[in-house]
Amino acid sequence: MTKFTDLGLDQSLIDAVNDLGFEKPSEVQEKAIPILLENESDLVALAQTGTGKTAAFGFPLIQKIDSDSRTTQGLILSPTRELCLQITNELKLYSKYEKNINVVAIYGGASITDQARQIKRGAQIVVATPGRMKDMISRGLVNITKIDYCVLDEADEMLNMGFFEDIKDILSNTPDEKSTWLFSATMPREVSIIAKKFMHSPQEITVGAKNSGASTVQHEYYQVSGRDRYPALKRLADTNPGIFSVVFCRTKRDTQRVAEMLIEDGYNAGALHGDLSQNQRDLVMNSFRKKQIQMLVATDVAARGIDVDDVTHVINFQLPDEIETYTHRSGRTGRAGKSGISMVLVTRSEIRKIRAIENKINQKFILKTVPTGKDICEIQLQHLANKIKNTEINDEIESHLPAINEILADVDREELIKKIVSAEFTRFFNYYNKAKDLNSGGGRERNERGERGGEVPTSGSVRYFINVGEKDGYDWMSLKDFIRDTVQLGKEDVFKVDCKESFSFFNTDAAVTEQILSTFTEFKVDGRFVNVEVSKNPGGGSRRGGGRRNGSGGGRGRDRDRGRDGGRGRRSNSNSSQGGGGTFSGKRRSKRRNTDFF
Ligand code: ADP
Ligand code: MG
């Protein structure tokens, strides 16, 4: 077994390793550290998230830096502010027994003058996001013309995020003789372009997909109908009372909405996405690290690389567009040798994506059923009993006991237990008592869609009705653009757009029908609901279904959902609607529509 002391690291770094409690090097560390210490060569290292890449480049970098010189010698580029801060903190821990090593983080959204001042004091190592780095170079606030080492961390993600040009520009400001170390979880084409263009015969190491980090994660999927995603999410949380999780959504809007709904329903949740201010993001991350937030709802970009140990579950509220992104998501759990579960909520049409991911990660998914209300009640009861059993007795109550005993004098032990448990549990039970089965399969989904105004076809071309038209300022071209942009579809994906006076029709391939319908569920433009339904009149452009659709105003369906599916017991079974939104028509929405988000 290789030990850290076998890798060629100085004693001061070994001392830091011991303080960190790392017992033995991970595979990528074992492979990369000796190469980087001994050679002045370039390196491409491919390893999954959670495999310890930061230390793999961090220790050699610190050892190689000349701490007597204040010149910037090492540059680490990383995709997000959170990662920059995380790497900077790690490097500070690694170098705690080295004198005079300064590591400075540079990232957008914070004062550039402060960062420039820190650089000016002498930073041998700069950790930067590409955007801010480029900015500072062009303003002459940082000098990287003398660096010896350049690390590209999470290279695939930086390129994913569109930093290709920035990285090229930054690298062109660095000396040719430097060594470049590229770390990435995956090797898409753009990463190999960077490697080819900017690196000189790099050594390559690959850490197998089935190493410590990845293989400790169990992958599960749950098949639900598109609009049951949210109640299903709640059930997954309720079945795991100690959950500490990252919930991934596809868009910032969904992220914000899911987090808001969870908070309203009494969960310890928070949102993390790019539309929040840096300050808000810091607050959320701090609460998450302290476990005050149990469910961090995040976009892929915002959560990328975030290193919080002990995450028990990753929940894919929606699958990512790119298969590779799934790897990054599930890598948020099962870190540092712990086990974790990655859960995916899928609709029937997404099952094929599961198969594609299985091929990619070389691991099988387990099909699980969304727990029933009864299951959840049972789990919660046991949790409650254990909680009572394990509660530490507060000595302060001693003096109050006589009075309490007097009140409870006539209640025997068995009855007392029943009462204590009921006090906590009845509210919960009321929510889940009549909850329906959320697992979709067979005919059930069809039924629901039927209620919604049209069966969802699974193949061929699908025609839709949308409640906007010329009087809303659209023509067929602008409407097509609007739909494409909103649903994030490709250029050719929306066709046969037929724009009428107050409503329109369009077609897409059936493969994207779920995506269309879920995007346009509870979807508002300028405060007004824009609804899309599968047209009952597949070929034509005449009025659909008797033209009874008029609309949009009215209640927000999730109150109904809450009543049906329960929360953390804070609410009563409310069926109320808070009127709102629709200026479109004075009439109430038809009762059965859009009773769920998503
Ligand atoms: P990556 O960059 O590959 O996603 P990180 O460098 O963020 O992974 O490391 C993931 C976690 O593993 C961190 O919490 C880190 O402190 C821990 N870690 C790294 N190396 C070791 C090791 N040799 N032994 C134990 N824990 C480690
Ligand atoms: Mg990393």
XYZ file of C-alpha atoms and ligand atoms in Angstrom:
626
model
C 0.000 0.000 0.000
C 1.362 3.391 -0.989
C 1.638 5.956 1.751
C 1.854 9.715 1.489
C 5.454 9.444 2.684
C 6.302 7.382 -0.411
C 5.398 10.108 -2.867
C 8.344 12.444 -2.407
C 6.603 15.172 -0.436
C 8.506 17.396 2.025
C 8.000 16.837 5.733
C 6.106 20.109 6.108
C 3.522 18.856 3.630
C 3.357 15.424 5.252
C 2.607 17.203 8.521
C -0.240 19.042 6.814
C -1.536 15.752 5.370
C -1.587 14.314 8.872
C -3.461 17.303 10.203
C -6.018 16.884 7.448
C -6.455 13.283 8.520
C -5.720 11.820 5.097
C -4.516 8.314 5.791
C -3.410 7.246 2.369
C -3.281 8.890 -1.032
C -6.195 8.401 -3.364
C -5.483 6.829 -6.725
C -5.179 10.070 -8.635
C -2.898 11.462 -5.933
C -0.745 8.365 -5.932
C -0.346 8.596 -9.695
C -0.061 12.342 -10.190
C 2.013 13.573 -7.262
C 5.278 11.696 -8.091
C 5.040 12.663 -11.766
C 4.478 16.313 -10.963
C 7.231 16.422 -8.350
C 9.865 14.715 -10.474
C 9.248 16.157 -13.897
C 8.666 19.495 -15.444
C 6.223 18.012 -17.889
C 2.633 18.639 -18.802
C -0.043 16.379 -17.431
C -3.571 15.398 -18.328
C -5.355 13.692 -15.433
C -8.828 12.272 -15.812
C -10.630 11.402 -12.626
C -14.183 11.581 -11.379
C -15.311 14.203 -8.938
C -14.583 13.402 -5.340
C -11.354 11.557 -6.058
C -9.082 14.137 -4.452
C -7.808 16.058 -7.442
C -7.202 19.256 -5.479
C -4.530 17.594 -3.368
C -3.150 15.826 -6.442
C -2.082 19.157 -7.934
C -2.057 21.231 -4.736
C 0.730 19.452 -2.864
C 3.192 19.308 -5.785
C 2.439 22.920 -6.651
C 3.170 24.132 -3.140
C 6.338 22.096 -2.956
C 7.590 23.533 -6.231
C 6.826 27.168 -5.486
C 9.756 29.319 -4.441
C 8.430 30.961 -1.305
C 11.353 33.411 -1.148
C 10.133 35.037 -4.329
C 6.932 37.006 -4.352
C 6.419 36.605 -8.076
C 3.248 34.831 -9.160
C 4.451 31.369 -10.110
C 1.337 29.264 -10.193
C -2.059 29.934 -11.755
C -5.052 27.710 -11.157
C -8.091 28.270 -13.332
C -11.372 26.856 -12.125
C -14.938 27.336 -13.341
C -16.796 28.945 -10.437
C -16.306 31.293 -7.562
C -17.254 28.603 -5.063
C -14.581 26.304 -6.433
C -11.975 29.057 -6.392
C -12.648 29.677 -2.747
C -12.651 26.002 -1.965
C -9.332 25.381 -3.714
C -7.814 28.440 -2.070
C -8.863 27.230 1.356
C -7.508 23.754 0.684
C -4.166 25.138 -0.500
C -3.913 27.231 2.626
C -4.382 24.093 4.711
C -1.800 22.206 2.666
C 0.736 24.996 3.098
C 0.125 25.710 6.754
C 3.658 24.653 7.735
C 5.268 26.544 4.839
C 6.283 30.083 5.544
C 5.398 32.926 3.222
C 3.174 31.198 0.744
C 0.334 33.399 -0.339
C -2.635 32.015 -2.197
C -5.138 34.535 -3.549
C -8.557 33.854 -5.057
C -9.809 35.957 -7.937
C -13.408 35.693 -9.064
C -16.265 37.783 -10.369
C -18.910 39.459 -8.286
C -16.510 40.769 -5.634
C -14.453 43.930 -5.489
C -11.769 43.878 -8.142
C -9.750 46.516 -6.256
C -9.590 44.364 -3.140
C -8.444 41.424 -5.186
C -5.856 43.570 -6.994
C -4.547 44.775 -3.643
C -4.106 41.203 -2.430
C -2.268 40.302 -5.601
C -0.019 43.313 -5.216
C 1.079 42.151 -1.786
C 2.612 39.167 -3.511
C 0.705 36.033 -4.385
C 2.801 33.107 -5.523
C -0.355 31.178 -6.331
C -3.448 32.705 -7.913
C -6.704 30.755 -8.095
C -9.056 32.354 -10.608
C -12.186 32.049 -12.642
C -11.404 32.661 -16.322
C -13.688 35.677 -16.692
C -12.280 37.700 -13.817
C -8.746 36.636 -14.678
C -9.074 37.977 -18.190
C -10.509 41.179 -16.850
C -7.623 41.676 -14.460
C -5.032 40.902 -17.091
C -6.480 43.479 -19.449
C -6.435 46.086 -16.698
C -2.866 45.222 -15.801
C -3.825 44.200 -12.285
C -2.125 40.831 -12.356
C 1.011 39.583 -14.007
C 1.146 35.978 -15.122
C 3.963 36.334 -17.623
C 6.406 34.581 -15.309
C 4.369 31.624 -14.112
C 5.937 28.171 -14.066
C 2.753 26.220 -13.532
C -0.735 26.512 -14.851
C -3.475 24.208 -13.556
C -6.742 23.846 -15.437
C -9.111 22.369 -12.885
C -12.474 20.960 -13.940
C -11.407 21.681 -17.500
C -14.457 20.037 -19.006
C -16.769 22.220 -17.010
C -14.908 25.418 -17.812
C -15.307 24.615 -21.472
C -18.919 23.624 -20.961
C -19.517 27.023 -19.534
C -18.105 28.670 -22.615
C -14.726 29.728 -21.271
C -12.802 28.388 -24.261
C -11.891 31.815 -25.655
C -11.066 33.236 -22.244
C -8.788 30.327 -21.463
C -7.059 30.726 -24.816
C -6.509 34.427 -24.147
C -5.227 33.815 -20.653
C -2.832 31.102 -21.761
C -1.467 33.361 -24.468
C -0.300 35.673 -21.680
C 1.752 32.936 -20.051
C 5.268 31.764 -20.935
C 5.680 28.828 -23.307
C 8.091 27.049 -20.981
C 5.587 26.642 -18.162
C 4.083 23.300 -17.254
C 0.369 22.853 -17.706
C -1.594 20.408 -15.584
C -5.080 19.679 -16.775
C -7.590 17.987 -14.476
C -10.945 16.901 -15.706
C -13.652 14.379 -14.954
C -14.325 13.770 -18.617
C -12.529 14.269 -21.901
C -14.891 15.879 -24.385
C -13.546 17.120 -27.701
C -12.872 20.660 -26.549
C -10.705 19.446 -23.706
C -8.560 17.481 -26.116
C -8.338 20.561 -28.331
C -6.957 22.538 -25.407
C -4.588 19.714 -24.595
C -3.354 19.565 -28.188
C -3.073 23.283 -28.654
C -1.524 24.367 -25.397
C 0.302 21.380 -23.994
C 3.566 19.722 -24.950
C 3.393 15.934 -25.085
C 1.538 15.669 -21.793
C 1.755 12.572 -19.658
C -1.662 11.074 -19.179
C -3.204 9.383 -16.206
C -6.700 8.026 -15.962
C -8.354 6.911 -12.835
C -10.907 4.246 -13.628
C -14.560 5.056 -13.367
C -14.932 2.468 -10.653
C -12.562 3.896 -8.117
C -13.392 4.812 -4.543
C -15.338 7.965 -5.291
C -17.742 6.711 -7.885
C -18.431 3.137 -6.873
C -19.751 4.129 -3.462
C -22.732 5.753 -5.124
C -25.896 3.782 -5.704
C -28.022 4.988 -8.595
C -31.805 4.798 -8.368
C -34.623 6.001 -10.541
C -38.288 6.657 -9.893
C -40.806 6.765 -12.672
C -43.398 9.479 -12.195
C -45.597 11.600 -14.367
C -44.161 14.987 -15.228
C -46.390 16.892 -12.919
C -45.836 14.593 -9.956
C -42.177 15.471 -9.753
C -42.609 17.835 -6.883
C -44.812 15.671 -4.628
C -42.488 12.765 -5.394
C -39.528 14.865 -4.316
C -41.235 15.564 -1.017
C -41.891 11.902 -0.466
C -38.260 11.044 -1.083
C -37.303 13.623 1.516
C -39.935 12.385 3.956
C -38.729 8.793 3.652
C -35.244 9.947 4.603
C -35.692 12.118 7.672
C -31.951 12.659 8.092
C -31.465 13.606 4.459
C -28.622 15.978 3.578
C -28.957 16.480 -0.107
C -28.333 18.413 -3.272
C -31.399 18.615 -5.538
C -30.571 19.401 -9.142
C -32.881 21.274 -11.496
C -32.241 22.205 -15.077
C -32.903 25.917 -15.019
C -32.441 28.765 -12.585
C -36.174 29.330 -12.608
C -36.998 25.754 -11.670
C -34.294 25.805 -9.030
C -35.747 28.890 -7.413
C -39.296 27.583 -7.583
C -38.561 24.161 -6.169
C -36.599 25.704 -3.305
C -39.382 28.178 -2.567
C -41.996 25.457 -2.578
C -39.942 23.271 -0.250
C -39.426 26.138 2.145
C -43.122 26.956 2.111
C -43.834 23.318 2.811
C -41.665 23.414 5.875
C -38.447 21.836 4.693
C -34.994 23.159 5.455
C -34.203 24.062 1.881
C -32.249 26.718 0.024
C -31.603 27.708 -3.583
C -28.218 28.092 -5.244
C -28.075 29.510 -8.738
C -26.472 32.222 -10.782
C -29.233 34.805 -10.420
C -28.548 35.186 -6.727
C -26.111 37.773 -5.491
C -22.742 36.552 -4.304
C -23.779 37.426 -0.817
C -26.910 35.294 -1.020
C -24.927 32.421 -2.446
C -22.425 32.618 0.380
C -25.196 32.606 2.954
C -26.817 29.562 1.400
C -23.532 27.694 1.147
C -22.656 28.484 4.739
C -26.002 27.239 6.005
C -25.593 24.134 3.893
C -22.141 23.410 5.245
C -23.513 23.824 8.759
C -26.357 21.491 7.802
C -28.960 24.075 8.617
C -30.077 23.492 5.066
C -30.933 19.859 4.420
C -31.945 20.236 0.797
C -29.802 22.465 -1.366
C -31.638 23.022 -4.643
C -29.073 23.957 -7.257
C -28.283 24.386 -10.910
C -25.418 22.404 -12.344
C -23.220 25.412 -12.823
C -23.682 26.739 -9.304
C -23.142 23.387 -7.641
C -20.267 22.271 -9.743
C -17.411 20.882 -7.715
C -18.844 22.013 -4.424
C -17.147 19.895 -1.897
C -19.319 19.225 1.079
C -18.771 15.855 2.641
C -21.561 13.746 4.077
C -24.091 14.557 1.361
C -26.362 11.545 1.697
C -28.460 11.988 -1.436
C -28.230 13.651 -4.778
C -31.681 14.082 -6.245
C -32.060 14.700 -9.934
C -35.351 16.551 -9.944
C -34.902 16.757 -13.681
C -32.292 14.927 -15.695
C -29.575 17.095 -17.198
C -29.443 17.622 -20.948
C -25.933 16.255 -21.181
C -25.229 12.761 -19.977
C -21.823 13.840 -18.735
C -23.416 16.309 -16.368
C -25.006 13.398 -14.542
C -21.574 12.186 -13.487
C -20.818 15.543 -11.946
C -24.108 15.602 -10.111
C -23.849 12.150 -8.620
C -20.262 12.932 -7.642
C -21.616 15.335 -5.020
C -22.367 12.330 -2.850
C -20.301 9.297 -1.902
C -17.331 11.493 -1.226
C -14.247 10.713 0.812
C -15.011 7.011 0.925
C -18.565 7.421 2.216
C -21.537 5.897 0.472
C -24.280 7.891 -1.158
C -27.402 7.579 -3.251
C -28.150 9.369 -6.476
C -31.885 9.456 -7.201
C -33.463 10.389 -10.491
C -37.071 11.343 -11.100
C -37.965 10.397 -14.644
C -40.992 10.388 -16.833
C -41.630 7.464 -19.086
C -40.171 9.192 -22.095
C -36.914 9.736 -20.236
C -36.219 6.086 -19.506
C -33.984 5.862 -22.534
C -31.781 8.532 -21.016
C -31.321 6.299 -17.983
C -30.064 3.555 -20.266
C -27.647 5.961 -21.906
C -26.319 7.049 -18.524
C -25.914 3.430 -17.435
C -23.698 2.838 -20.446
C -21.703 5.908 -19.678
C -21.097 5.279 -15.990
C -20.860 1.549 -16.360
C -23.222 1.017 -13.509
C -26.839 -0.121 -13.389
C -29.680 1.945 -12.041
C -32.132 0.370 -9.644
C -35.814 1.032 -10.380
C -37.430 2.090 -7.127
C -41.011 2.901 -6.306
C -42.007 6.226 -4.831
C -42.978 5.390 -1.260
C -46.678 5.356 -0.508
C -48.228 7.544 2.159
C -48.403 4.503 4.402
C -44.704 3.725 3.963
C -43.833 7.251 4.886
C -46.038 7.258 7.946
C -44.342 4.126 9.165
C -40.856 5.477 8.597
C -41.709 8.762 10.269
C -43.181 6.967 13.271
C -40.079 4.899 13.771
C -37.936 7.938 13.337
C -39.987 9.703 15.938
C -39.735 6.813 18.397
C -35.980 6.679 17.955
C -35.733 10.393 18.339
C -37.585 10.256 21.627
C -35.439 7.344 22.765
C -32.226 9.146 21.925
C -33.212 12.543 23.247
C -30.853 13.702 25.937
C -32.671 14.605 29.093
C -32.480 18.242 29.990
C -31.735 18.505 33.693
C -33.551 21.797 33.860
C -36.895 20.026 33.704
C -36.227 18.319 37.053
C -37.755 21.116 39.072
C -40.860 21.162 36.878
C -41.466 17.448 37.118
C -43.763 17.401 40.131
C -46.215 19.710 38.390
C -46.027 17.745 35.157
C -46.443 14.438 36.963
C -49.500 15.770 38.617
C -51.102 16.589 35.290
C -50.190 13.204 33.823
C -50.948 11.200 36.967
C -53.851 9.302 35.496
C -52.216 8.450 32.184
C -50.544 5.053 32.103
C -47.312 4.368 30.213
C -48.870 2.872 27.128
C -51.346 5.649 26.781
C -48.636 8.201 27.391
C -46.552 6.845 24.551
C -49.538 6.896 22.234
C -50.249 10.463 23.148
C -46.685 11.681 22.737
C -46.339 10.066 19.358
C -49.734 11.281 18.212
C -48.952 14.837 19.210
C -46.205 14.905 16.646
C -47.578 12.493 14.182
C -51.241 13.191 13.572
C -50.666 16.217 11.405
C -48.292 14.212 9.289
C -50.682 11.345 9.067
C -53.472 13.621 7.923
C -51.486 14.634 4.891
C -50.447 11.224 3.810
C -53.521 9.300 4.827
C -55.252 9.425 1.476
C -52.268 10.196 -0.691
C -52.304 8.582 -4.080
C -49.720 6.343 -5.680
C -47.264 8.482 -7.586
C -45.552 5.760 -9.520
C -46.373 6.104 -13.141
C -46.594 3.167 -15.408
C -49.156 1.358 -17.427
C -52.430 3.123 -17.844
C -52.358 5.544 -14.988
C -50.380 8.234 -16.651
C -52.588 8.045 -19.656
C -55.558 8.612 -17.465
C -54.114 11.723 -16.005
C -53.159 13.101 -19.315
C -56.625 12.337 -20.491
C -57.944 14.654 -17.847
C -55.488 17.199 -18.940
C -56.919 17.407 -22.387
C -55.193 14.895 -24.563
C -53.236 11.729 -24.398
C -49.532 12.239 -24.748
C -48.329 10.499 -27.843
C -44.949 8.856 -27.560
C -43.903 8.869 -31.180
C -44.355 10.846 -34.323
C -45.203 14.493 -34.562
C -47.397 16.180 -31.966
C -49.571 19.226 -32.473
C -50.191 21.668 -29.661
C -52.561 24.437 -28.808
C -51.102 27.540 -27.158
C -53.204 30.374 -25.776
C -51.330 33.260 -27.374
C -51.651 34.687 -30.849
C -51.496 37.763 -33.034
C -53.244 39.988 -30.554
C -50.357 39.292 -28.202
C -47.969 40.615 -30.786
C -46.781 37.307 -32.191
C -46.466 36.163 -35.749
C -45.512 32.622 -36.656
C -41.810 33.421 -36.671
C -41.615 35.211 -33.365
C -43.878 32.629 -31.748
C -41.607 29.880 -32.964
C -38.612 31.695 -31.478
C -40.453 32.215 -28.217
C -41.323 28.520 -27.866
C -37.877 27.390 -28.890
C -36.113 29.709 -26.469
C -38.440 28.999 -23.597
C -38.226 25.241 -23.885
C -34.611 25.391 -25.033
C -35.142 23.433 -28.188
C -33.056 23.189 -31.314
C -33.525 25.191 -34.464
C -35.685 22.686 -36.314
C -37.608 21.355 -33.341
C -40.688 23.567 -33.609
C -42.593 23.503 -36.861
C -45.964 24.087 -38.509
C -46.506 27.167 -36.405
C -49.958 28.516 -37.147
C -50.581 31.861 -35.475
C -54.259 32.852 -35.117
C -55.867 35.915 -33.612
C -55.907 34.876 -29.949
C -54.384 31.412 -29.977
C -52.021 29.353 -32.088
C -50.891 25.869 -32.985
C -47.508 24.316 -33.462
C -45.861 20.922 -33.830
C -42.880 19.166 -32.334
C -41.565 15.668 -32.295
C -43.152 13.516 -29.576
C -39.758 13.093 -27.948
C -39.961 16.601 -26.539
C -43.647 16.599 -25.596
C -42.995 16.115 -21.881
C -40.501 18.911 -21.976
C -42.960 21.239 -23.701
C -45.789 20.432 -21.339
C -43.737 20.662 -18.199
C -42.166 23.943 -19.256
C -45.545 25.469 -19.929
C -47.086 24.304 -16.700
C -47.874 27.285 -14.518
C -45.842 29.331 -16.926
C -46.350 33.070 -16.878
C -45.319 35.869 -19.168
C -45.859 39.347 -17.777
C -48.046 37.971 -15.039
C -50.229 36.037 -17.368
C -50.428 32.282 -17.772
C -49.328 30.859 -21.064
C -50.711 27.372 -21.460
C -49.904 24.665 -23.906
C -51.951 21.546 -24.490
C -51.752 18.702 -26.884
C -54.240 19.530 -29.574
C -57.068 17.112 -30.154
C -56.983 18.096 -33.734
C -53.652 16.699 -34.814
C -53.602 17.758 -38.402
C -55.345 21.007 -38.679
C -55.385 24.517 -37.550
C -59.008 25.019 -36.739
C -60.340 25.697 -33.303
C -59.447 22.948 -30.956
C -61.808 20.974 -28.810
C -64.755 23.296 -29.119
C -62.748 26.285 -28.054
C -63.500 25.952 -24.405
C -60.020 26.866 -23.397
C -60.004 30.313 -22.224
C -57.705 30.214 -19.741
C -55.490 31.133 -17.268
C -56.186 33.219 -14.254
C -56.898 31.793 -10.935
C -55.417 29.648 -8.325
C -52.006 28.306 -7.935
C -52.500 24.617 -7.989
C -49.886 23.679 -5.526
C -52.059 24.396 -2.563
C -54.164 21.560 -3.701
C -51.173 19.426 -4.065
C -50.063 20.256 -0.599
C -53.353 19.289 0.800
C -53.216 16.027 -0.979
C -49.656 15.123 -0.470
C -48.613 16.553 2.750
C -45.749 18.610 3.918
C -44.105 18.742 7.226
C -47.376 19.159 8.897
C -47.472 22.881 9.124
C -50.480 23.349 7.012
C -54.008 22.233 7.242
C -55.658 20.522 4.357
C -56.279 23.590 2.386
C -57.941 23.599 -0.941
C -57.847 27.294 -1.246
C -56.571 29.084 -4.266
C -54.903 32.392 -4.094
C -56.285 34.171 -7.075
C -53.669 35.729 -9.150
C -51.854 36.068 -12.330
C -54.235 35.779 -15.152
C -55.341 38.962 -16.722
C -56.203 36.932 -19.709
C -59.750 36.058 -19.010
C -62.097 36.703 -16.214
C -63.155 33.119 -16.004
C -61.770 30.719 -13.500
C -59.425 28.109 -14.671
C -60.999 24.793 -15.279
C -60.696 22.890 -12.073
C -58.569 20.020 -13.125
C -55.848 21.875 -14.858
C -52.337 22.340 -13.710
C -52.851 21.116 -10.234
C -49.147 20.611 -9.880
C -46.086 22.444 -10.805
C -43.990 20.626 -13.329
P -12.193 16.385 -6.685
O -11.525 17.685 -6.981
O -11.547 15.218 -7.358
O -13.666 16.417 -6.926
P -11.547 17.028 -3.977
O -10.122 17.390 -4.167
O -12.504 18.142 -3.829
O -12.037 16.071 -5.135
O -11.612 16.032 -2.721
C -12.812 15.444 -2.294
C -12.810 15.201 -0.789
O -11.906 14.162 -0.441
C -12.362 16.398 0.019
O -13.197 16.510 1.138
C -10.959 16.083 0.429
O -10.620 16.750 1.627
C -11.020 14.596 0.575
N -9.727 13.930 0.319
C -8.844 14.230 -0.648
N -7.788 13.400 -0.608
C -8.011 12.544 0.419
C -7.284 11.442 0.966
N -6.117 11.059 0.466
N -7.818 10.788 2.017
C -9.027 11.189 2.524
N -9.754 12.210 2.066
C -9.269 12.880 1.010
Mg -12.044 19.427 -7.773
